[in-house]
Short mmCIF file of C-alpha atoms in Angstrom, two decimals:
data_model
loop_
_atom_site.label_atom_id
_atom_site.label_comp_id
_atom_site.label_asym_id
_atom_site.label_seq_id
_atom_site.Cartn_x
_atom_site.Cartn_y
_atom_site.Cartn_z
CA UNK A 1 1.15 4.45 19.40
CA UNK A 2 -1.74 5.21 16.53
CA UNK A 3 -1.70 2.30 13.64
CA UNK A 4 -3.89 2.74 10.37
CA UNK A 5 -5.21 1.12 7.52
CA UNK A 6 -4.39 2.87 4.60
CA UNK A 7 -7.03 2.40 1.22
CA UNK A 8 -10.02 3.31 2.12
CA UNK A 9 -9.25 4.99 5.60
CA UNK A 10 -6.74 7.21 4.86
CA UNK A 11 -6.52 7.93 1.41
CA UNK A 12 -9.86 8.76 -0.57
CA UNK A 13 -9.93 4.79 -2.56
CA UNK A 14 -7.68 2.10 -3.64
CA UNK A 15 -4.06 3.53 -4.23
CA UNK A 16 -3.07 0.48 -5.99
CA UNK A 17 -6.02 0.24 -8.49
CA UNK A 18 -5.05 3.98 -9.08
CA UNK A 19 -1.82 3.10 -10.17
CA UNK A 20 -3.08 0.50 -12.20
CA UNK A 21 -5.35 3.68 -14.17
CA UNK A 22 -2.84 6.20 -13.98
CA UNK A 23 0.57 3.74 -15.30
CA UNK A 24 -2.13 2.88 -18.31
CA UNK A 25 -1.48 6.67 -19.55
CA UNK A 26 1.53 5.40 -20.38
CA UNK A 27 1.64 2.19 -21.40
CA UNK A 28 -1.54 0.76 -22.63
CA UNK A 29 -0.50 -2.79 -22.19
CA UNK A 30 -1.76 -2.70 -18.44
CA UNK A 31 -4.97 -2.68 -19.46
CA UNK A 32 -4.66 -6.77 -19.49
CA UNK A 33 -4.11 -7.17 -15.50
CA UNK A 34 -6.89 -4.23 -14.36
CA UNK A 35 -10.06 -6.57 -14.68
CA UNK A 36 -8.04 -9.08 -12.51
CA UNK A 37 -7.17 -6.59 -9.84
CA UNK A 38 -10.49 -5.38 -9.79
CA UNK A 39 -11.50 -8.40 -9.07
CA UNK A 40 -9.07 -9.41 -5.96
CA UNK A 41 -10.05 -6.43 -4.73
CA UNK A 42 -13.48 -6.65 -4.58
CA UNK A 43 -13.34 -9.59 -2.96
CA UNK A 44 -10.80 -8.22 -0.58
CA UNK A 45 -13.06 -5.42 0.22
CA UNK A 46 -15.86 -8.38 1.04
CA UNK A 47 -13.85 -11.11 2.53
CA UNK A 48 -15.33 -13.44 0.12
CA UNK A 49 -11.25 -14.82 -0.79
CA UNK A 50 -9.31 -16.89 1.59
CA UNK A 51 -5.48 -15.85 2.46
CA UNK A 52 -4.45 -18.60 -0.17
CA UNK A 53 -6.40 -17.45 -2.89
CA UNK A 54 -5.61 -14.05 -2.36
CA UNK A 55 -1.54 -14.85 -2.31
CA UNK A 56 -1.97 -16.74 -5.46
CA UNK A 57 -3.83 -14.55 -7.32
CA UNK A 58 -2.48 -10.70 -6.58
CA UNK A 59 0.78 -12.71 -6.66
CA UNK A 60 0.14 -13.87 -10.19
CA UNK A 61 -1.04 -10.74 -11.04
CA UNK A 62 1.27 -7.85 -9.37
CA UNK A 63 4.32 -9.80 -11.14
CA UNK A 64 2.78 -9.65 -15.00
CA UNK A 65 2.14 -6.25 -14.36
CA UNK A 66 5.00 -5.72 -13.19
CA UNK A 67 7.04 -7.06 -15.59
CA UNK A 68 4.91 -5.15 -17.97
CA UNK A 69 6.14 -1.90 -16.68
CA UNK A 70 9.61 -3.32 -16.67
CA UNK A 71 9.65 -3.47 -20.14
CA UNK A 72 7.54 -0.30 -20.81
CA UNK A 73 9.65 2.04 -23.73
CA UNK A 74 7.00 4.62 -22.83
CA UNK A 75 7.57 4.48 -18.84
CA UNK A 76 11.84 5.66 -19.68
CA UNK A 77 10.15 9.20 -20.41
CA UNK A 78 9.77 9.46 -16.52
CA UNK A 79 12.88 8.86 -16.04
CA UNK A 80 13.72 12.10 -16.92
CA UNK A 81 12.53 13.80 -13.99
CA UNK A 82 14.51 14.67 -11.06
CA UNK A 83 14.48 11.21 -8.37
CA UNK A 84 17.43 11.86 -6.88
CA UNK A 85 15.29 13.12 -3.87
CA UNK A 86 13.66 9.80 -3.45
CA UNK A 87 14.87 7.34 -1.49
CA UNK A 88 14.09 3.35 -2.77
CA UNK A 89 10.78 4.05 -4.57
CA UNK A 90 9.79 6.37 -1.76
CA UNK A 91 10.99 4.32 0.91
CA UNK A 92 13.70 6.01 3.75
CA UNK A 93 15.90 4.10 5.40
CA UNK A 94 14.31 4.13 8.59
CA UNK A 95 10.98 3.00 6.97
CA UNK A 96 10.08 -0.18 9.29
CA UNK A 97 8.91 -2.64 5.77
CA UNK A 98 7.84 -5.92 6.54
CA UNK A 99 10.86 -6.97 4.92
CA UNK A 100 13.71 -5.38 5.21
CA UNK A 101 15.49 -6.34 1.77
CA UNK A 102 12.74 -5.02 -0.08
CA UNK A 103 14.52 -1.22 0.98
CA UNK A 104 16.10 -2.38 -2.63
CA UNK A 105 13.38 -1.41 -4.11
CA UNK A 106 14.91 1.17 -6.23
CA UNK A 107 16.37 -0.96 -8.11
CA UNK A 108 13.55 -2.79 -9.48
CA UNK A 109 12.85 -0.37 -12.56
CA UNK A 110 13.70 3.24 -12.85
CA UNK A 111 10.54 3.72 -15.15
CA UNK A 112 8.63 2.11 -11.94
CA UNK A 113 10.34 4.52 -9.72
CA UNK A 114 9.33 7.31 -11.71
CA UNK A 115 6.09 6.23 -11.94
CA UNK A 116 5.37 6.04 -8.74
CA UNK A 117 6.54 9.89 -7.78
CA UNK A 118 4.61 10.93 -10.88
CA UNK A 119 1.44 9.06 -9.52
CA UNK A 120 1.51 10.66 -5.80
CA UNK A 121 2.20 13.98 -7.25
CA UNK A 122 -1.14 14.19 -8.80
CA UNK A 123 -2.60 11.92 -5.94
CA UNK A 124 -1.57 12.86 -2.60
CA UNK A 125 -4.64 14.99 -2.64
CA UNK A 126 -6.69 11.62 -1.95
CA UNK A 127 -5.39 11.37 1.50
CA UNK A 128 -8.33 12.66 3.81
CA UNK A 129 -8.11 15.81 5.20
CA UNK A 130 -9.34 14.37 8.85
CA UNK A 131 -5.50 12.72 9.03
CA UNK A 132 -2.99 14.39 10.36
CA UNK A 133 0.09 12.49 10.80
CA UNK A 134 2.55 11.85 14.49
CA UNK A 135 5.58 11.17 14.82
CA UNK A 136 4.80 7.56 15.81
CA UNK A 137 1.93 6.89 13.21
CA UNK A 138 2.46 3.21 11.77
CA UNK A 139 0.43 2.59 8.42
CA UNK A 140 -0.87 -1.16 8.51
CA UNK A 141 -1.90 -2.28 4.96
CA UNK A 142 -2.32 -4.75 2.14
CA UNK A 143 -0.84 -2.24 -0.97
CA UNK A 144 2.92 -2.83 -1.39
CA UNK A 145 5.67 -0.99 0.30
CA UNK A 146 7.26 -0.08 -3.08
CA UNK A 147 4.19 2.13 -3.94
CA UNK A 148 2.82 3.52 -0.22
CA UNK A 149 6.08 4.48 0.88
CA UNK A 150 6.38 7.65 -0.63
CA UNK A 151 3.25 8.86 0.23
CA UNK A 152 4.10 7.91 4.29
CA UNK A 153 7.26 9.89 2.97
CA UNK A 154 5.85 13.04 1.91
CA UNK A 155 3.21 12.36 5.37
CA UNK A 156 6.77 12.36 7.50
CA UNK A 157 5.55 9.07 8.38
CA UNK A 158 8.34 6.54 9.48
CA UNK A 159 6.96 3.26 9.77
CA UNK A 160 5.51 1.32 7.04
CA UNK A 161 4.12 -2.31 7.39
CA UNK A 162 2.92 -3.46 3.61
CA UNK A 163 2.73 -6.33 1.17
CA UNK A 164 6.33 -6.80 0.13
CA UNK A 165 7.79 -7.65 -3.52
CA UNK A 166 11.48 -9.53 -4.49
CA UNK A 167 12.96 -6.82 -7.09
CA UNK A 168 15.21 -9.34 -8.60
CA UNK A 169 12.63 -11.62 -9.18
CA UNK A 170 8.92 -10.13 -8.68
CA UNK A 171 7.71 -12.01 -7.32
CA UNK A 172 4.84 -11.62 -3.99
CA UNK A 173 7.40 -12.48 -0.54
CA UNK A 174 4.41 -11.15 1.66
CA UNK A 175 0.88 -9.73 1.27
CA UNK A 176 -0.04 -8.26 4.52
CA UNK A 177 -3.73 -9.16 4.39
CA UNK A 178 -6.12 -10.11 6.62
CA UNK A 179 -4.90 -12.53 10.08
CA UNK A 180 -1.18 -11.38 8.57
CA UNK A 181 -1.71 -8.16 9.69
CA UNK A 182 -1.77 -8.55 13.31
CA UNK A 183 0.94 -11.16 12.99
CA UNK A 184 3.65 -8.93 10.94
CA UNK A 185 2.64 -6.42 13.41
CA UNK A 186 4.29 -8.19 16.16
CA UNK A 187 6.57 -9.37 14.41
CA UNK A 188 7.90 -5.70 13.20
CA UNK A 189 7.02 -3.60 16.19
CA UNK A 190 7.29 -6.46 18.66
CA UNK A 191 4.61 -8.69 20.77
CA UNK A 192 4.58 -5.78 23.55
CA UNK A 193 4.10 -3.13 21.06
CA UNK A 194 0.74 -1.06 22.51
CA UNK A 195 -1.43 -0.06 19.91
CA UNK A 196 -3.07 2.55 21.26
CA UNK A 197 -5.52 3.78 18.31
CA UNK A 198 -6.59 1.76 15.62
CA UNK A 199 -8.26 3.06 12.15
CA UNK A 200 -9.70 0.85 9.45
CA UNK A 201 -12.65 1.31 6.91
CA UNK A 202 -13.02 -2.47 6.71
CA UNK A 203 -14.83 -4.78 9.87
CA UNK A 204 -12.25 -7.85 8.34
CA UNK A 205 -9.80 -6.04 10.41
CA UNK A 206 -11.34 -6.82 13.76
CA UNK A 207 -8.61 -8.55 14.47
CA UNK A 208 -6.66 -5.62 14.44
CA UNK A 209 -9.47 -3.65 16.71
CA UNK A 210 -9.66 -6.93 19.17
CA UNK A 211 -5.38 -5.73 19.78
CA UNK A 212 -6.36 -1.97 20.04
CA UNK A 213 -7.68 0.08 22.92
CA UNK A 214 -9.37 2.12 20.92
CA UNK A 215 -10.46 0.97 17.43
CA UNK A 216 -12.50 3.21 14.37
CA UNK A 217 -14.05 3.02 11.86
CA UNK A 218 -13.71 5.28 8.88
CA UNK A 219 -16.63 5.89 6.29
CA UNK A 220 -15.58 8.56 4.17
CA UNK A 221 -14.45 11.62 5.98
CA UNK A 222 -16.64 10.20 9.16
CA UNK A 223 -14.60 8.61 11.63
CA UNK A 224 -16.48 6.87 14.56
CA UNK A 225 -15.15 5.00 17.23
CA UNK A 226 -16.08 1.52 17.86
CA UNK A 227 -14.34 0.17 20.66
#
């Protein structure tokens, strides 16, 4: 089994930040959330925020952002695009998530679902060319399942462990960050799960590298074995 971090590893950039910028095309009021998102993204990459700080800060920002999207009239225009073939905001029924209840995220808002689809229409090209999906791959990411799930669907990857959002309250129910990653992976895949290879762009994923038989560090399109 191969396990991959997503942002900066197989995706060229930070998908959540890119989604914020993309959504601003449809409603400029989301710009109010860009500075906090960037701040927390930098803290995450530099390892300068505790898990508790990230849970509180990211939860607050995500709730405000999603609330804006859920009331956006401009995003309603995207509903005119065909979306019947996208199940649960890109999450197929056999995609594993940190919280099974999040699989009802298609009810979050039609505008959000359409936004996610339009975003990946444009940004699948940012999946790095070196990555070739395998049937048993697992994507392990701090980004949210309601967004990364669509990329997984298009890649044919059926196992995703990600941060989750309650579609009713817009609260972050689980932040798959730092030490939460190996904890949640064991909960979802089992204590005896064997990770043959783990790929990341961050040294702060060392706990996952320690769990794997082989560890790889990704910088751009260069993949270097570190274990």
